[in-house]
Short mmCIF file of C-alpha atoms in Angstrom, two decimals:
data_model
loop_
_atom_site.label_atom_id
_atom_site.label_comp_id
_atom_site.label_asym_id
_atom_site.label_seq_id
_atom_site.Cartn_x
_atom_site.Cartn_y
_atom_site.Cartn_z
CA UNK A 274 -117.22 -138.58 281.76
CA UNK A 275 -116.15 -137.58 278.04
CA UNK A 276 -119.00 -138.33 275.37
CA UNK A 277 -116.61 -141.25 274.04
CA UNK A 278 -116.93 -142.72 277.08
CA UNK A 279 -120.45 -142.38 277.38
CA UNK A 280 -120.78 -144.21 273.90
CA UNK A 281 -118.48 -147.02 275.23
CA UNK A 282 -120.74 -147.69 278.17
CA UNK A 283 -123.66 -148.55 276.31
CA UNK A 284 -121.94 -151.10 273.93
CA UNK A 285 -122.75 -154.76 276.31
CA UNK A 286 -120.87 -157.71 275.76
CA UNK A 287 -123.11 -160.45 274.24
CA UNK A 288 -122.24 -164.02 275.09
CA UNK A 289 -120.73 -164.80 271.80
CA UNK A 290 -118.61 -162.10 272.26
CA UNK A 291 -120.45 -159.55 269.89
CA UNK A 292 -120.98 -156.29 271.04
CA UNK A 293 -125.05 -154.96 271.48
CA UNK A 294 -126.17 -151.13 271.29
CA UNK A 295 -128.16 -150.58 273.96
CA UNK A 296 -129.42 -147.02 273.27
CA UNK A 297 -129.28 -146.59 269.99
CA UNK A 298 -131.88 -148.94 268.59
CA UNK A 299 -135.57 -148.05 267.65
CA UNK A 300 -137.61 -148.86 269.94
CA UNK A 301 -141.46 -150.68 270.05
CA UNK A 302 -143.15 -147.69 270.93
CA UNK A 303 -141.56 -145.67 268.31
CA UNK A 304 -142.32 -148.60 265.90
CA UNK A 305 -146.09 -148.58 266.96
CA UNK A 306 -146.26 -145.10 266.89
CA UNK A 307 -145.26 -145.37 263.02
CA UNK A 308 -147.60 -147.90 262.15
CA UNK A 309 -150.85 -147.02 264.46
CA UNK A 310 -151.83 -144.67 261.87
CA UNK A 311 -151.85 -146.86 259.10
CA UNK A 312 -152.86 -149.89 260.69
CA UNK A 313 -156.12 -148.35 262.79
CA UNK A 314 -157.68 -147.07 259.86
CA UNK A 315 -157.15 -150.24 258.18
CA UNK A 316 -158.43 -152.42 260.43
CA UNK A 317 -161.82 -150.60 261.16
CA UNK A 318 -162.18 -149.45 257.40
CA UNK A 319 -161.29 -152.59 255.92
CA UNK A 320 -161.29 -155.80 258.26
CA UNK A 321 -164.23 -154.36 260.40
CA UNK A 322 -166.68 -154.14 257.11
CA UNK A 323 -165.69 -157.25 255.44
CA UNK A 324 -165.76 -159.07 258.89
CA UNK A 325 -169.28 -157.72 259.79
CA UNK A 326 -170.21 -158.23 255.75
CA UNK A 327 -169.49 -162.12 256.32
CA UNK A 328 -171.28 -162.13 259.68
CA UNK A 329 -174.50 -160.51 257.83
CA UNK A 330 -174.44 -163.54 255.41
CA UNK A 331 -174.90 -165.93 257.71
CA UNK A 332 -178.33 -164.44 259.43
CA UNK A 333 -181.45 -164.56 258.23
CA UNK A 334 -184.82 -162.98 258.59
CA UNK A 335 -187.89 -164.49 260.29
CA UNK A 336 -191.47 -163.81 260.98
CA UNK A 337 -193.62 -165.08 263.24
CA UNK A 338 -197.65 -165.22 262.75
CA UNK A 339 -197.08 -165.26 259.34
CA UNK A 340 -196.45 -162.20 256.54
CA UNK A 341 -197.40 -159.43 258.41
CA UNK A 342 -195.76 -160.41 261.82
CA UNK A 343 -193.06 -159.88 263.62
CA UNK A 344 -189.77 -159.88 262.03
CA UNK A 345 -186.85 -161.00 263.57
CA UNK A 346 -182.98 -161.82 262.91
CA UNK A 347 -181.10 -164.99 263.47
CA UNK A 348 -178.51 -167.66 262.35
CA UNK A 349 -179.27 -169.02 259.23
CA UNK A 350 -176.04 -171.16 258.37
CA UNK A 351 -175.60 -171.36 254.79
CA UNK A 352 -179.26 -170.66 254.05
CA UNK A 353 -178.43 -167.00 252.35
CA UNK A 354 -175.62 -168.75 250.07
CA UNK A 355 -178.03 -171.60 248.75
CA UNK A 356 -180.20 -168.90 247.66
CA UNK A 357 -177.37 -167.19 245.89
CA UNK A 358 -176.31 -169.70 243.79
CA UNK A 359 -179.94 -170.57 243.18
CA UNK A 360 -180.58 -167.54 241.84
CA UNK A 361 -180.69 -167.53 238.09
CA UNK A 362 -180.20 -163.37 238.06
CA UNK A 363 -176.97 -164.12 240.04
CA UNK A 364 -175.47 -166.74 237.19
CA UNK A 365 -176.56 -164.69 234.59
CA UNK A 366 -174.61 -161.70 235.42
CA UNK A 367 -171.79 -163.79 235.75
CA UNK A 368 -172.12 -165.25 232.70
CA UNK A 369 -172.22 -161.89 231.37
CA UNK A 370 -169.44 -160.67 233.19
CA UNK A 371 -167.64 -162.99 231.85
CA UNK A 372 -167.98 -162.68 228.27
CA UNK A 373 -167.66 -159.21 228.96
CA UNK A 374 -164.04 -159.86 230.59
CA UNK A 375 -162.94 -162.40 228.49
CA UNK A 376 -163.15 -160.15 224.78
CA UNK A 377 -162.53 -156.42 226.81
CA UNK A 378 -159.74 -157.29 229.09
CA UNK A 379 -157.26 -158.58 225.96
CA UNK A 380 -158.21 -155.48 223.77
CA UNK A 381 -157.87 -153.14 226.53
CA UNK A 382 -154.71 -155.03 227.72
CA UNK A 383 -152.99 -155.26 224.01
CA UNK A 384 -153.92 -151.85 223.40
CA UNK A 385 -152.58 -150.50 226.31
CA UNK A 386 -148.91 -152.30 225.42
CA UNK A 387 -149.04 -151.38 221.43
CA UNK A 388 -149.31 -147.79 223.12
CA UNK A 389 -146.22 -147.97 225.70
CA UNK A 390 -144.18 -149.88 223.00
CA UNK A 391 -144.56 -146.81 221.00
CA UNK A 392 -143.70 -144.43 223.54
CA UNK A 393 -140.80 -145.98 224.15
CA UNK A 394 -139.24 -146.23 220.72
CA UNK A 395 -137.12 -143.45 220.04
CA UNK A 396 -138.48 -142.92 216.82
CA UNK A 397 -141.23 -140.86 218.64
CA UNK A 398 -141.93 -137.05 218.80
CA UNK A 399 -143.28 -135.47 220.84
CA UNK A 400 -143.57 -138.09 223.29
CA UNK A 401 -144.52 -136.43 226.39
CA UNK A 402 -147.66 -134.91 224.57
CA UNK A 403 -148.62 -138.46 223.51
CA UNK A 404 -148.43 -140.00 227.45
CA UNK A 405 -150.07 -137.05 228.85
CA UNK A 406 -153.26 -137.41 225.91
CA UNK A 407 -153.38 -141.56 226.36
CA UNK A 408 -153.62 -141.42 230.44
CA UNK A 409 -156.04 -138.49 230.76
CA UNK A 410 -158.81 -140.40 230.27
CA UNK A 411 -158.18 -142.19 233.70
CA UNK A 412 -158.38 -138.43 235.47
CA UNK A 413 -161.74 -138.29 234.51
CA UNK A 414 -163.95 -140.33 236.84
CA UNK A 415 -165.95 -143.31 235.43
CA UNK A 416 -169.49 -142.12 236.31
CA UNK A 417 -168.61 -138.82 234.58
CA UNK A 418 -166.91 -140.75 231.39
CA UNK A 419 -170.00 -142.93 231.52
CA UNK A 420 -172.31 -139.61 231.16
CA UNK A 421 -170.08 -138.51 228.45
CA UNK A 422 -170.05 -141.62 226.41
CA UNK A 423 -174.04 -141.87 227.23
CA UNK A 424 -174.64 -138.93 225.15
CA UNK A 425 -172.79 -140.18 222.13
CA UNK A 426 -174.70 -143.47 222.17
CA UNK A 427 -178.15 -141.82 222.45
CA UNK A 428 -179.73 -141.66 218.91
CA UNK A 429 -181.10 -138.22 219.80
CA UNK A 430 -178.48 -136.38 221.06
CA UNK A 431 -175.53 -137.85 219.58
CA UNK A 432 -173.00 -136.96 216.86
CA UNK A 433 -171.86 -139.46 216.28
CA UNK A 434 -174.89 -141.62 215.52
CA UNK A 435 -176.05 -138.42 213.02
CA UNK A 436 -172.42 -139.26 210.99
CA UNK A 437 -172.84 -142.94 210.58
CA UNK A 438 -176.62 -142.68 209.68
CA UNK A 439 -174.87 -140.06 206.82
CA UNK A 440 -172.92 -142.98 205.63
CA UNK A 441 -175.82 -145.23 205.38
CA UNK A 442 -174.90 -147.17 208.62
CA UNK A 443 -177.67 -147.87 211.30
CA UNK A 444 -176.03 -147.87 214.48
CA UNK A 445 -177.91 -148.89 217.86
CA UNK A 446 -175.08 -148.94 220.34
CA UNK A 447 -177.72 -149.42 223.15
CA UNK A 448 -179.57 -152.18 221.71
CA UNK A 449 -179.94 -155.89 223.51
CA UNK A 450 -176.95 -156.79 221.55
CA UNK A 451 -174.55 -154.07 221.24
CA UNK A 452 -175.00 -152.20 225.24
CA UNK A 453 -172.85 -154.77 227.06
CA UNK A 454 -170.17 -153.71 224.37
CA UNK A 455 -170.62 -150.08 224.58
CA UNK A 456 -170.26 -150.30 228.50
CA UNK A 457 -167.14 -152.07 227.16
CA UNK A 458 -166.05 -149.45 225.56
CA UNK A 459 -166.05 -146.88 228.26
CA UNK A 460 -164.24 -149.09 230.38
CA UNK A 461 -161.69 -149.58 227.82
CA UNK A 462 -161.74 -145.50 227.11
CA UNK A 463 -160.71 -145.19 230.74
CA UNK A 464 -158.58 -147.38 231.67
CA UNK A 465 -156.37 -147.77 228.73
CA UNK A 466 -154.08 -145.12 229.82
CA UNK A 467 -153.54 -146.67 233.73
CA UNK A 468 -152.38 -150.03 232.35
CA UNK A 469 -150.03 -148.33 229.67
CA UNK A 470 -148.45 -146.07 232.45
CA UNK A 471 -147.48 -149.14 234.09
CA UNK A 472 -146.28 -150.82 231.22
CA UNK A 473 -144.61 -147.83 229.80
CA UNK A 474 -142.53 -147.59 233.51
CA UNK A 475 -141.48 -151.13 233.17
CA UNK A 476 -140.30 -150.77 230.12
CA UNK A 477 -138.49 -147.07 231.18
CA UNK A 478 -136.64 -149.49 233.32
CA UNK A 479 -134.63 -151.83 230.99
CA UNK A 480 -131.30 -151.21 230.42
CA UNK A 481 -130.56 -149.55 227.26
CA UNK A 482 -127.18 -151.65 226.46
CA UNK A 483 -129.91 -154.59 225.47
CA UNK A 484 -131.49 -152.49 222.98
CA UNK A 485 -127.95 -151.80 221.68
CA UNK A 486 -126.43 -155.25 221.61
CA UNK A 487 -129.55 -156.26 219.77
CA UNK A 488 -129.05 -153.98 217.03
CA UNK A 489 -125.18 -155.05 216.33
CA UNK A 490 -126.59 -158.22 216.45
CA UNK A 491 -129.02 -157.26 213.64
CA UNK A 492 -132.55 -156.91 215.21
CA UNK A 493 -134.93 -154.91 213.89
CA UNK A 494 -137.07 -152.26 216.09
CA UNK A 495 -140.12 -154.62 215.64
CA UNK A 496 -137.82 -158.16 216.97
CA UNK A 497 -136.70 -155.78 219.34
CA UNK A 498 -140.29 -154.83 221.12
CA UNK A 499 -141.74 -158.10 220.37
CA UNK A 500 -138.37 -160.44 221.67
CA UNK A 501 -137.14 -158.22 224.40
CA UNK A 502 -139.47 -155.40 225.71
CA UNK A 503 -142.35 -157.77 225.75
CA UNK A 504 -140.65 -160.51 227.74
CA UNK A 505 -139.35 -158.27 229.64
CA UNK A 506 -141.92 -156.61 231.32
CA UNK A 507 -144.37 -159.42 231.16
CA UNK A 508 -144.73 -159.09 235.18
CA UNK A 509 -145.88 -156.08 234.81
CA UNK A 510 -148.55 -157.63 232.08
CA UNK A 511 -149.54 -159.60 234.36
CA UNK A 512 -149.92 -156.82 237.00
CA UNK A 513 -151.87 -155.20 234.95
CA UNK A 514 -154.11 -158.40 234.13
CA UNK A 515 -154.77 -159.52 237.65
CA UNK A 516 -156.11 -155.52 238.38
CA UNK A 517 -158.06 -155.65 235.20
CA UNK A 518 -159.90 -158.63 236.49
CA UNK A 519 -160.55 -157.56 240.07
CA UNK A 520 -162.08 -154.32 238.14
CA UNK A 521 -164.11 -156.36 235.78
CA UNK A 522 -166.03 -158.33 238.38
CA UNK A 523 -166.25 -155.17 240.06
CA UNK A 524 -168.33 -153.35 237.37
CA UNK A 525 -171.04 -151.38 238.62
CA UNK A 526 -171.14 -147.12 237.14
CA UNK A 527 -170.72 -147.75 233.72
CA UNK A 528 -173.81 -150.25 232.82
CA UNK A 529 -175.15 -148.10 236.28
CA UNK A 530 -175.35 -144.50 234.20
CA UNK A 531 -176.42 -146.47 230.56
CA UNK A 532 -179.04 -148.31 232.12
CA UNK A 533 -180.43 -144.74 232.71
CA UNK A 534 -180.92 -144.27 228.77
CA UNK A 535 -181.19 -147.93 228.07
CA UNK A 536 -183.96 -150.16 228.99
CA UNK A 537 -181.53 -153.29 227.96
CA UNK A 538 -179.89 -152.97 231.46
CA UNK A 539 -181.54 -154.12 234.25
CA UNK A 540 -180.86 -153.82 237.94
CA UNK A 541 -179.19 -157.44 237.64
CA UNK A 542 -177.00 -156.35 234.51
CA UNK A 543 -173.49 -157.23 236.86
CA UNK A 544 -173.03 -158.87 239.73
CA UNK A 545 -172.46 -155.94 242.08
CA UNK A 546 -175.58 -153.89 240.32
CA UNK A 547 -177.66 -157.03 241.73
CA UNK A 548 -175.91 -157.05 245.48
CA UNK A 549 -177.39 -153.45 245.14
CA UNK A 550 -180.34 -154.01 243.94
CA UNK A 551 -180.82 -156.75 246.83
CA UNK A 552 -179.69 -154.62 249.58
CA UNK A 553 -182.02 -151.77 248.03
CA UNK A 554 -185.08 -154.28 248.69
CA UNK A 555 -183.98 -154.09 252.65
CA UNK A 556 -182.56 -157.34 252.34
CA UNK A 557 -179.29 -157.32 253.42
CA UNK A 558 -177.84 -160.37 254.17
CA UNK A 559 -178.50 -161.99 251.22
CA UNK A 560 -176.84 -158.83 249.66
CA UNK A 561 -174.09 -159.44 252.00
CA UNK A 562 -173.88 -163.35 251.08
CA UNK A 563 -173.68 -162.01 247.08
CA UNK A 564 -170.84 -159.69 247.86
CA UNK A 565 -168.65 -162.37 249.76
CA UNK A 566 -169.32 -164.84 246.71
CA UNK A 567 -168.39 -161.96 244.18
CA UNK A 568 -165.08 -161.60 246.50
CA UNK A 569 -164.51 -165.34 246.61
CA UNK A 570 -164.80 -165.58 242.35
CA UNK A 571 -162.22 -162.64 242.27
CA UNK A 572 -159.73 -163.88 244.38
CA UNK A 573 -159.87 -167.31 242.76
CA UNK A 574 -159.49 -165.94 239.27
CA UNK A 575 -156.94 -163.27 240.03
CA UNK A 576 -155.40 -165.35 242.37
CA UNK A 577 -155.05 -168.68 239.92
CA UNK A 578 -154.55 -166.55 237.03
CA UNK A 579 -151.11 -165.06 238.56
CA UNK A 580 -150.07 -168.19 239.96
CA UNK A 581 -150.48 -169.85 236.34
CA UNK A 582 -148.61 -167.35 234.33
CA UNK A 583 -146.09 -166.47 236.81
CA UNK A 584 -145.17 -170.24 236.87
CA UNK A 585 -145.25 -170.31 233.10
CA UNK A 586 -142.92 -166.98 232.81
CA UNK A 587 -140.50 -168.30 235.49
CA UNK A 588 -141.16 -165.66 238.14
#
């Protein structure tokens, strides 16, 4: 039989009269073998831990014959959560959390765009110089920036401290009220660059025939970035929002390596410092029952906060 023929044999006649290759499709065991390696990991990496992490929240530790007798572990319900949001520790590291997000995520954020804008103007030099300098900072892993900025804030070791006392200024960037800032600071050092790379792409993509219809039409470079760039790529804003919020609940290496220097950060300074600090104390499922409520607040916030502005930009 001639290879044409061959081919013509496997074409079957559907009912509707549409013809059906039989042996050319993919086939499920090709298919699974594709996506076994992603999904297996996933599952016991990811769904295993936060499955078992839920589980833990819901036991609880018992003793019988008082203090010093035998321990044992069992079903608690809810108990673990009452405690939780009981415990004043756990609200105020929210509340402090959220002051912290709700001043460093916009200054980060509006940084972050004021950069990509001007890498994207063509009045620029040396442009690739300028990306490469604004995103190496998020190269450099947070406990190590943390270190580095650690030794600028310390009065005795730092530089920087020695030039502002030289001015007359008497900094303490590790005092009650200014360390929540300065673990601001390093957060915004690092992760500057990451949101402007993704704003700078967006912006890579837009057509250049706007830019040039705006300017026969009069519009200045400034109307231009602020009435068409910005609009623009405000999904990728809000992108960039949504991550920056998921990372700010998330805060733990930053006020971690200060509170090393600082006696102005506790072990409760952020939420996930005190699911640490619990677990470190051997008590685990109420560590467990912080980390599911610290998952819960993100999603809520990220999640609400991108259905709200994605309804309000039309997306």
């Amino acid at each position: 039989m001639t290879d044409t023929a061959t081919r013509a044999t496997r074409v079957v006649a559907t009912p509707g009269g549409r013809s059906r290759h039989n042996g050319g499709g993919p086939r499920a065991g090709t298919i699974a073998a594709f996506l076994i390696p992603f999904f297996l990991p996933f599952v016991l990496f990811y769904l295993v831990p936060i499955a078992y992490a839920i589980w833990q929240s819901f036991l609880v530790v018992r003793r019988t014959g008082g203090q010093y007798g035998t321990s044992y572990t069992t079903f608690g319900g809810f108990e673990q959560y009452v405690q939780v949001f009981q415990n004043t520790e756990f609200w105020n590291s929210i509340g402090r959390i959220g002051l912290f997000g709700i001043v460093q995520v916009p200054v980060m954020l509006f940084i972050a765009l004021i950069i990509a804008l001007l890498l994207d103007t063509p009045l620029l030099k040396l442009k690739a110089f300028f990306r490469i300098a604004a995103f190496m900072p998020y190269a450099v892993p947070g406990v190590i920036a943390a270190i580095m900025w650690s030794f600028l804030y310390s009065p005795q070791l730092s530089p920087l401290v020695d030039l502002l006392k030289a001015i007359g200024l008497q900094p303490d960037f590790l005092g009650p009220g200014a360390v929540l800032w300065s673990a601001a600071n390093v957060s915004t050092w690092l992760w500057t660059g990451y949101n402007m790379l993704i704003m700078f792409s967006a912006l890579q993509a837009i057509p250049q025939e706007l830019y040039e219809a705006a300017k026969l039409d009069g519009a200045s470079n400034w109307a231009i970035a602020w009435r068409i760039k910005v609009p623009i790529i405000a999904p990728s804003i809000i992108l960039t929002t949504v991550f920056s919020i998921i990372g700010t609940l998330q805060l733990y290496a930053e006020p971690a390596v200060l509170r090393q220097i600082s006696s102005n950060i506790s072990s409760t300074f952020t939420p996930n410092m005190l699911a640490y600090a619990v677990a470190s104390g051997n008590n685990y499922q109420q560590a467990a029952a912080i980390s599911v409520v610290i998952a819960v607040i993100t999603f809520v916030l990220s999640f609400g906060f991108m259905r709200l502005t994605s309804k309000r930009a039309g997306l």
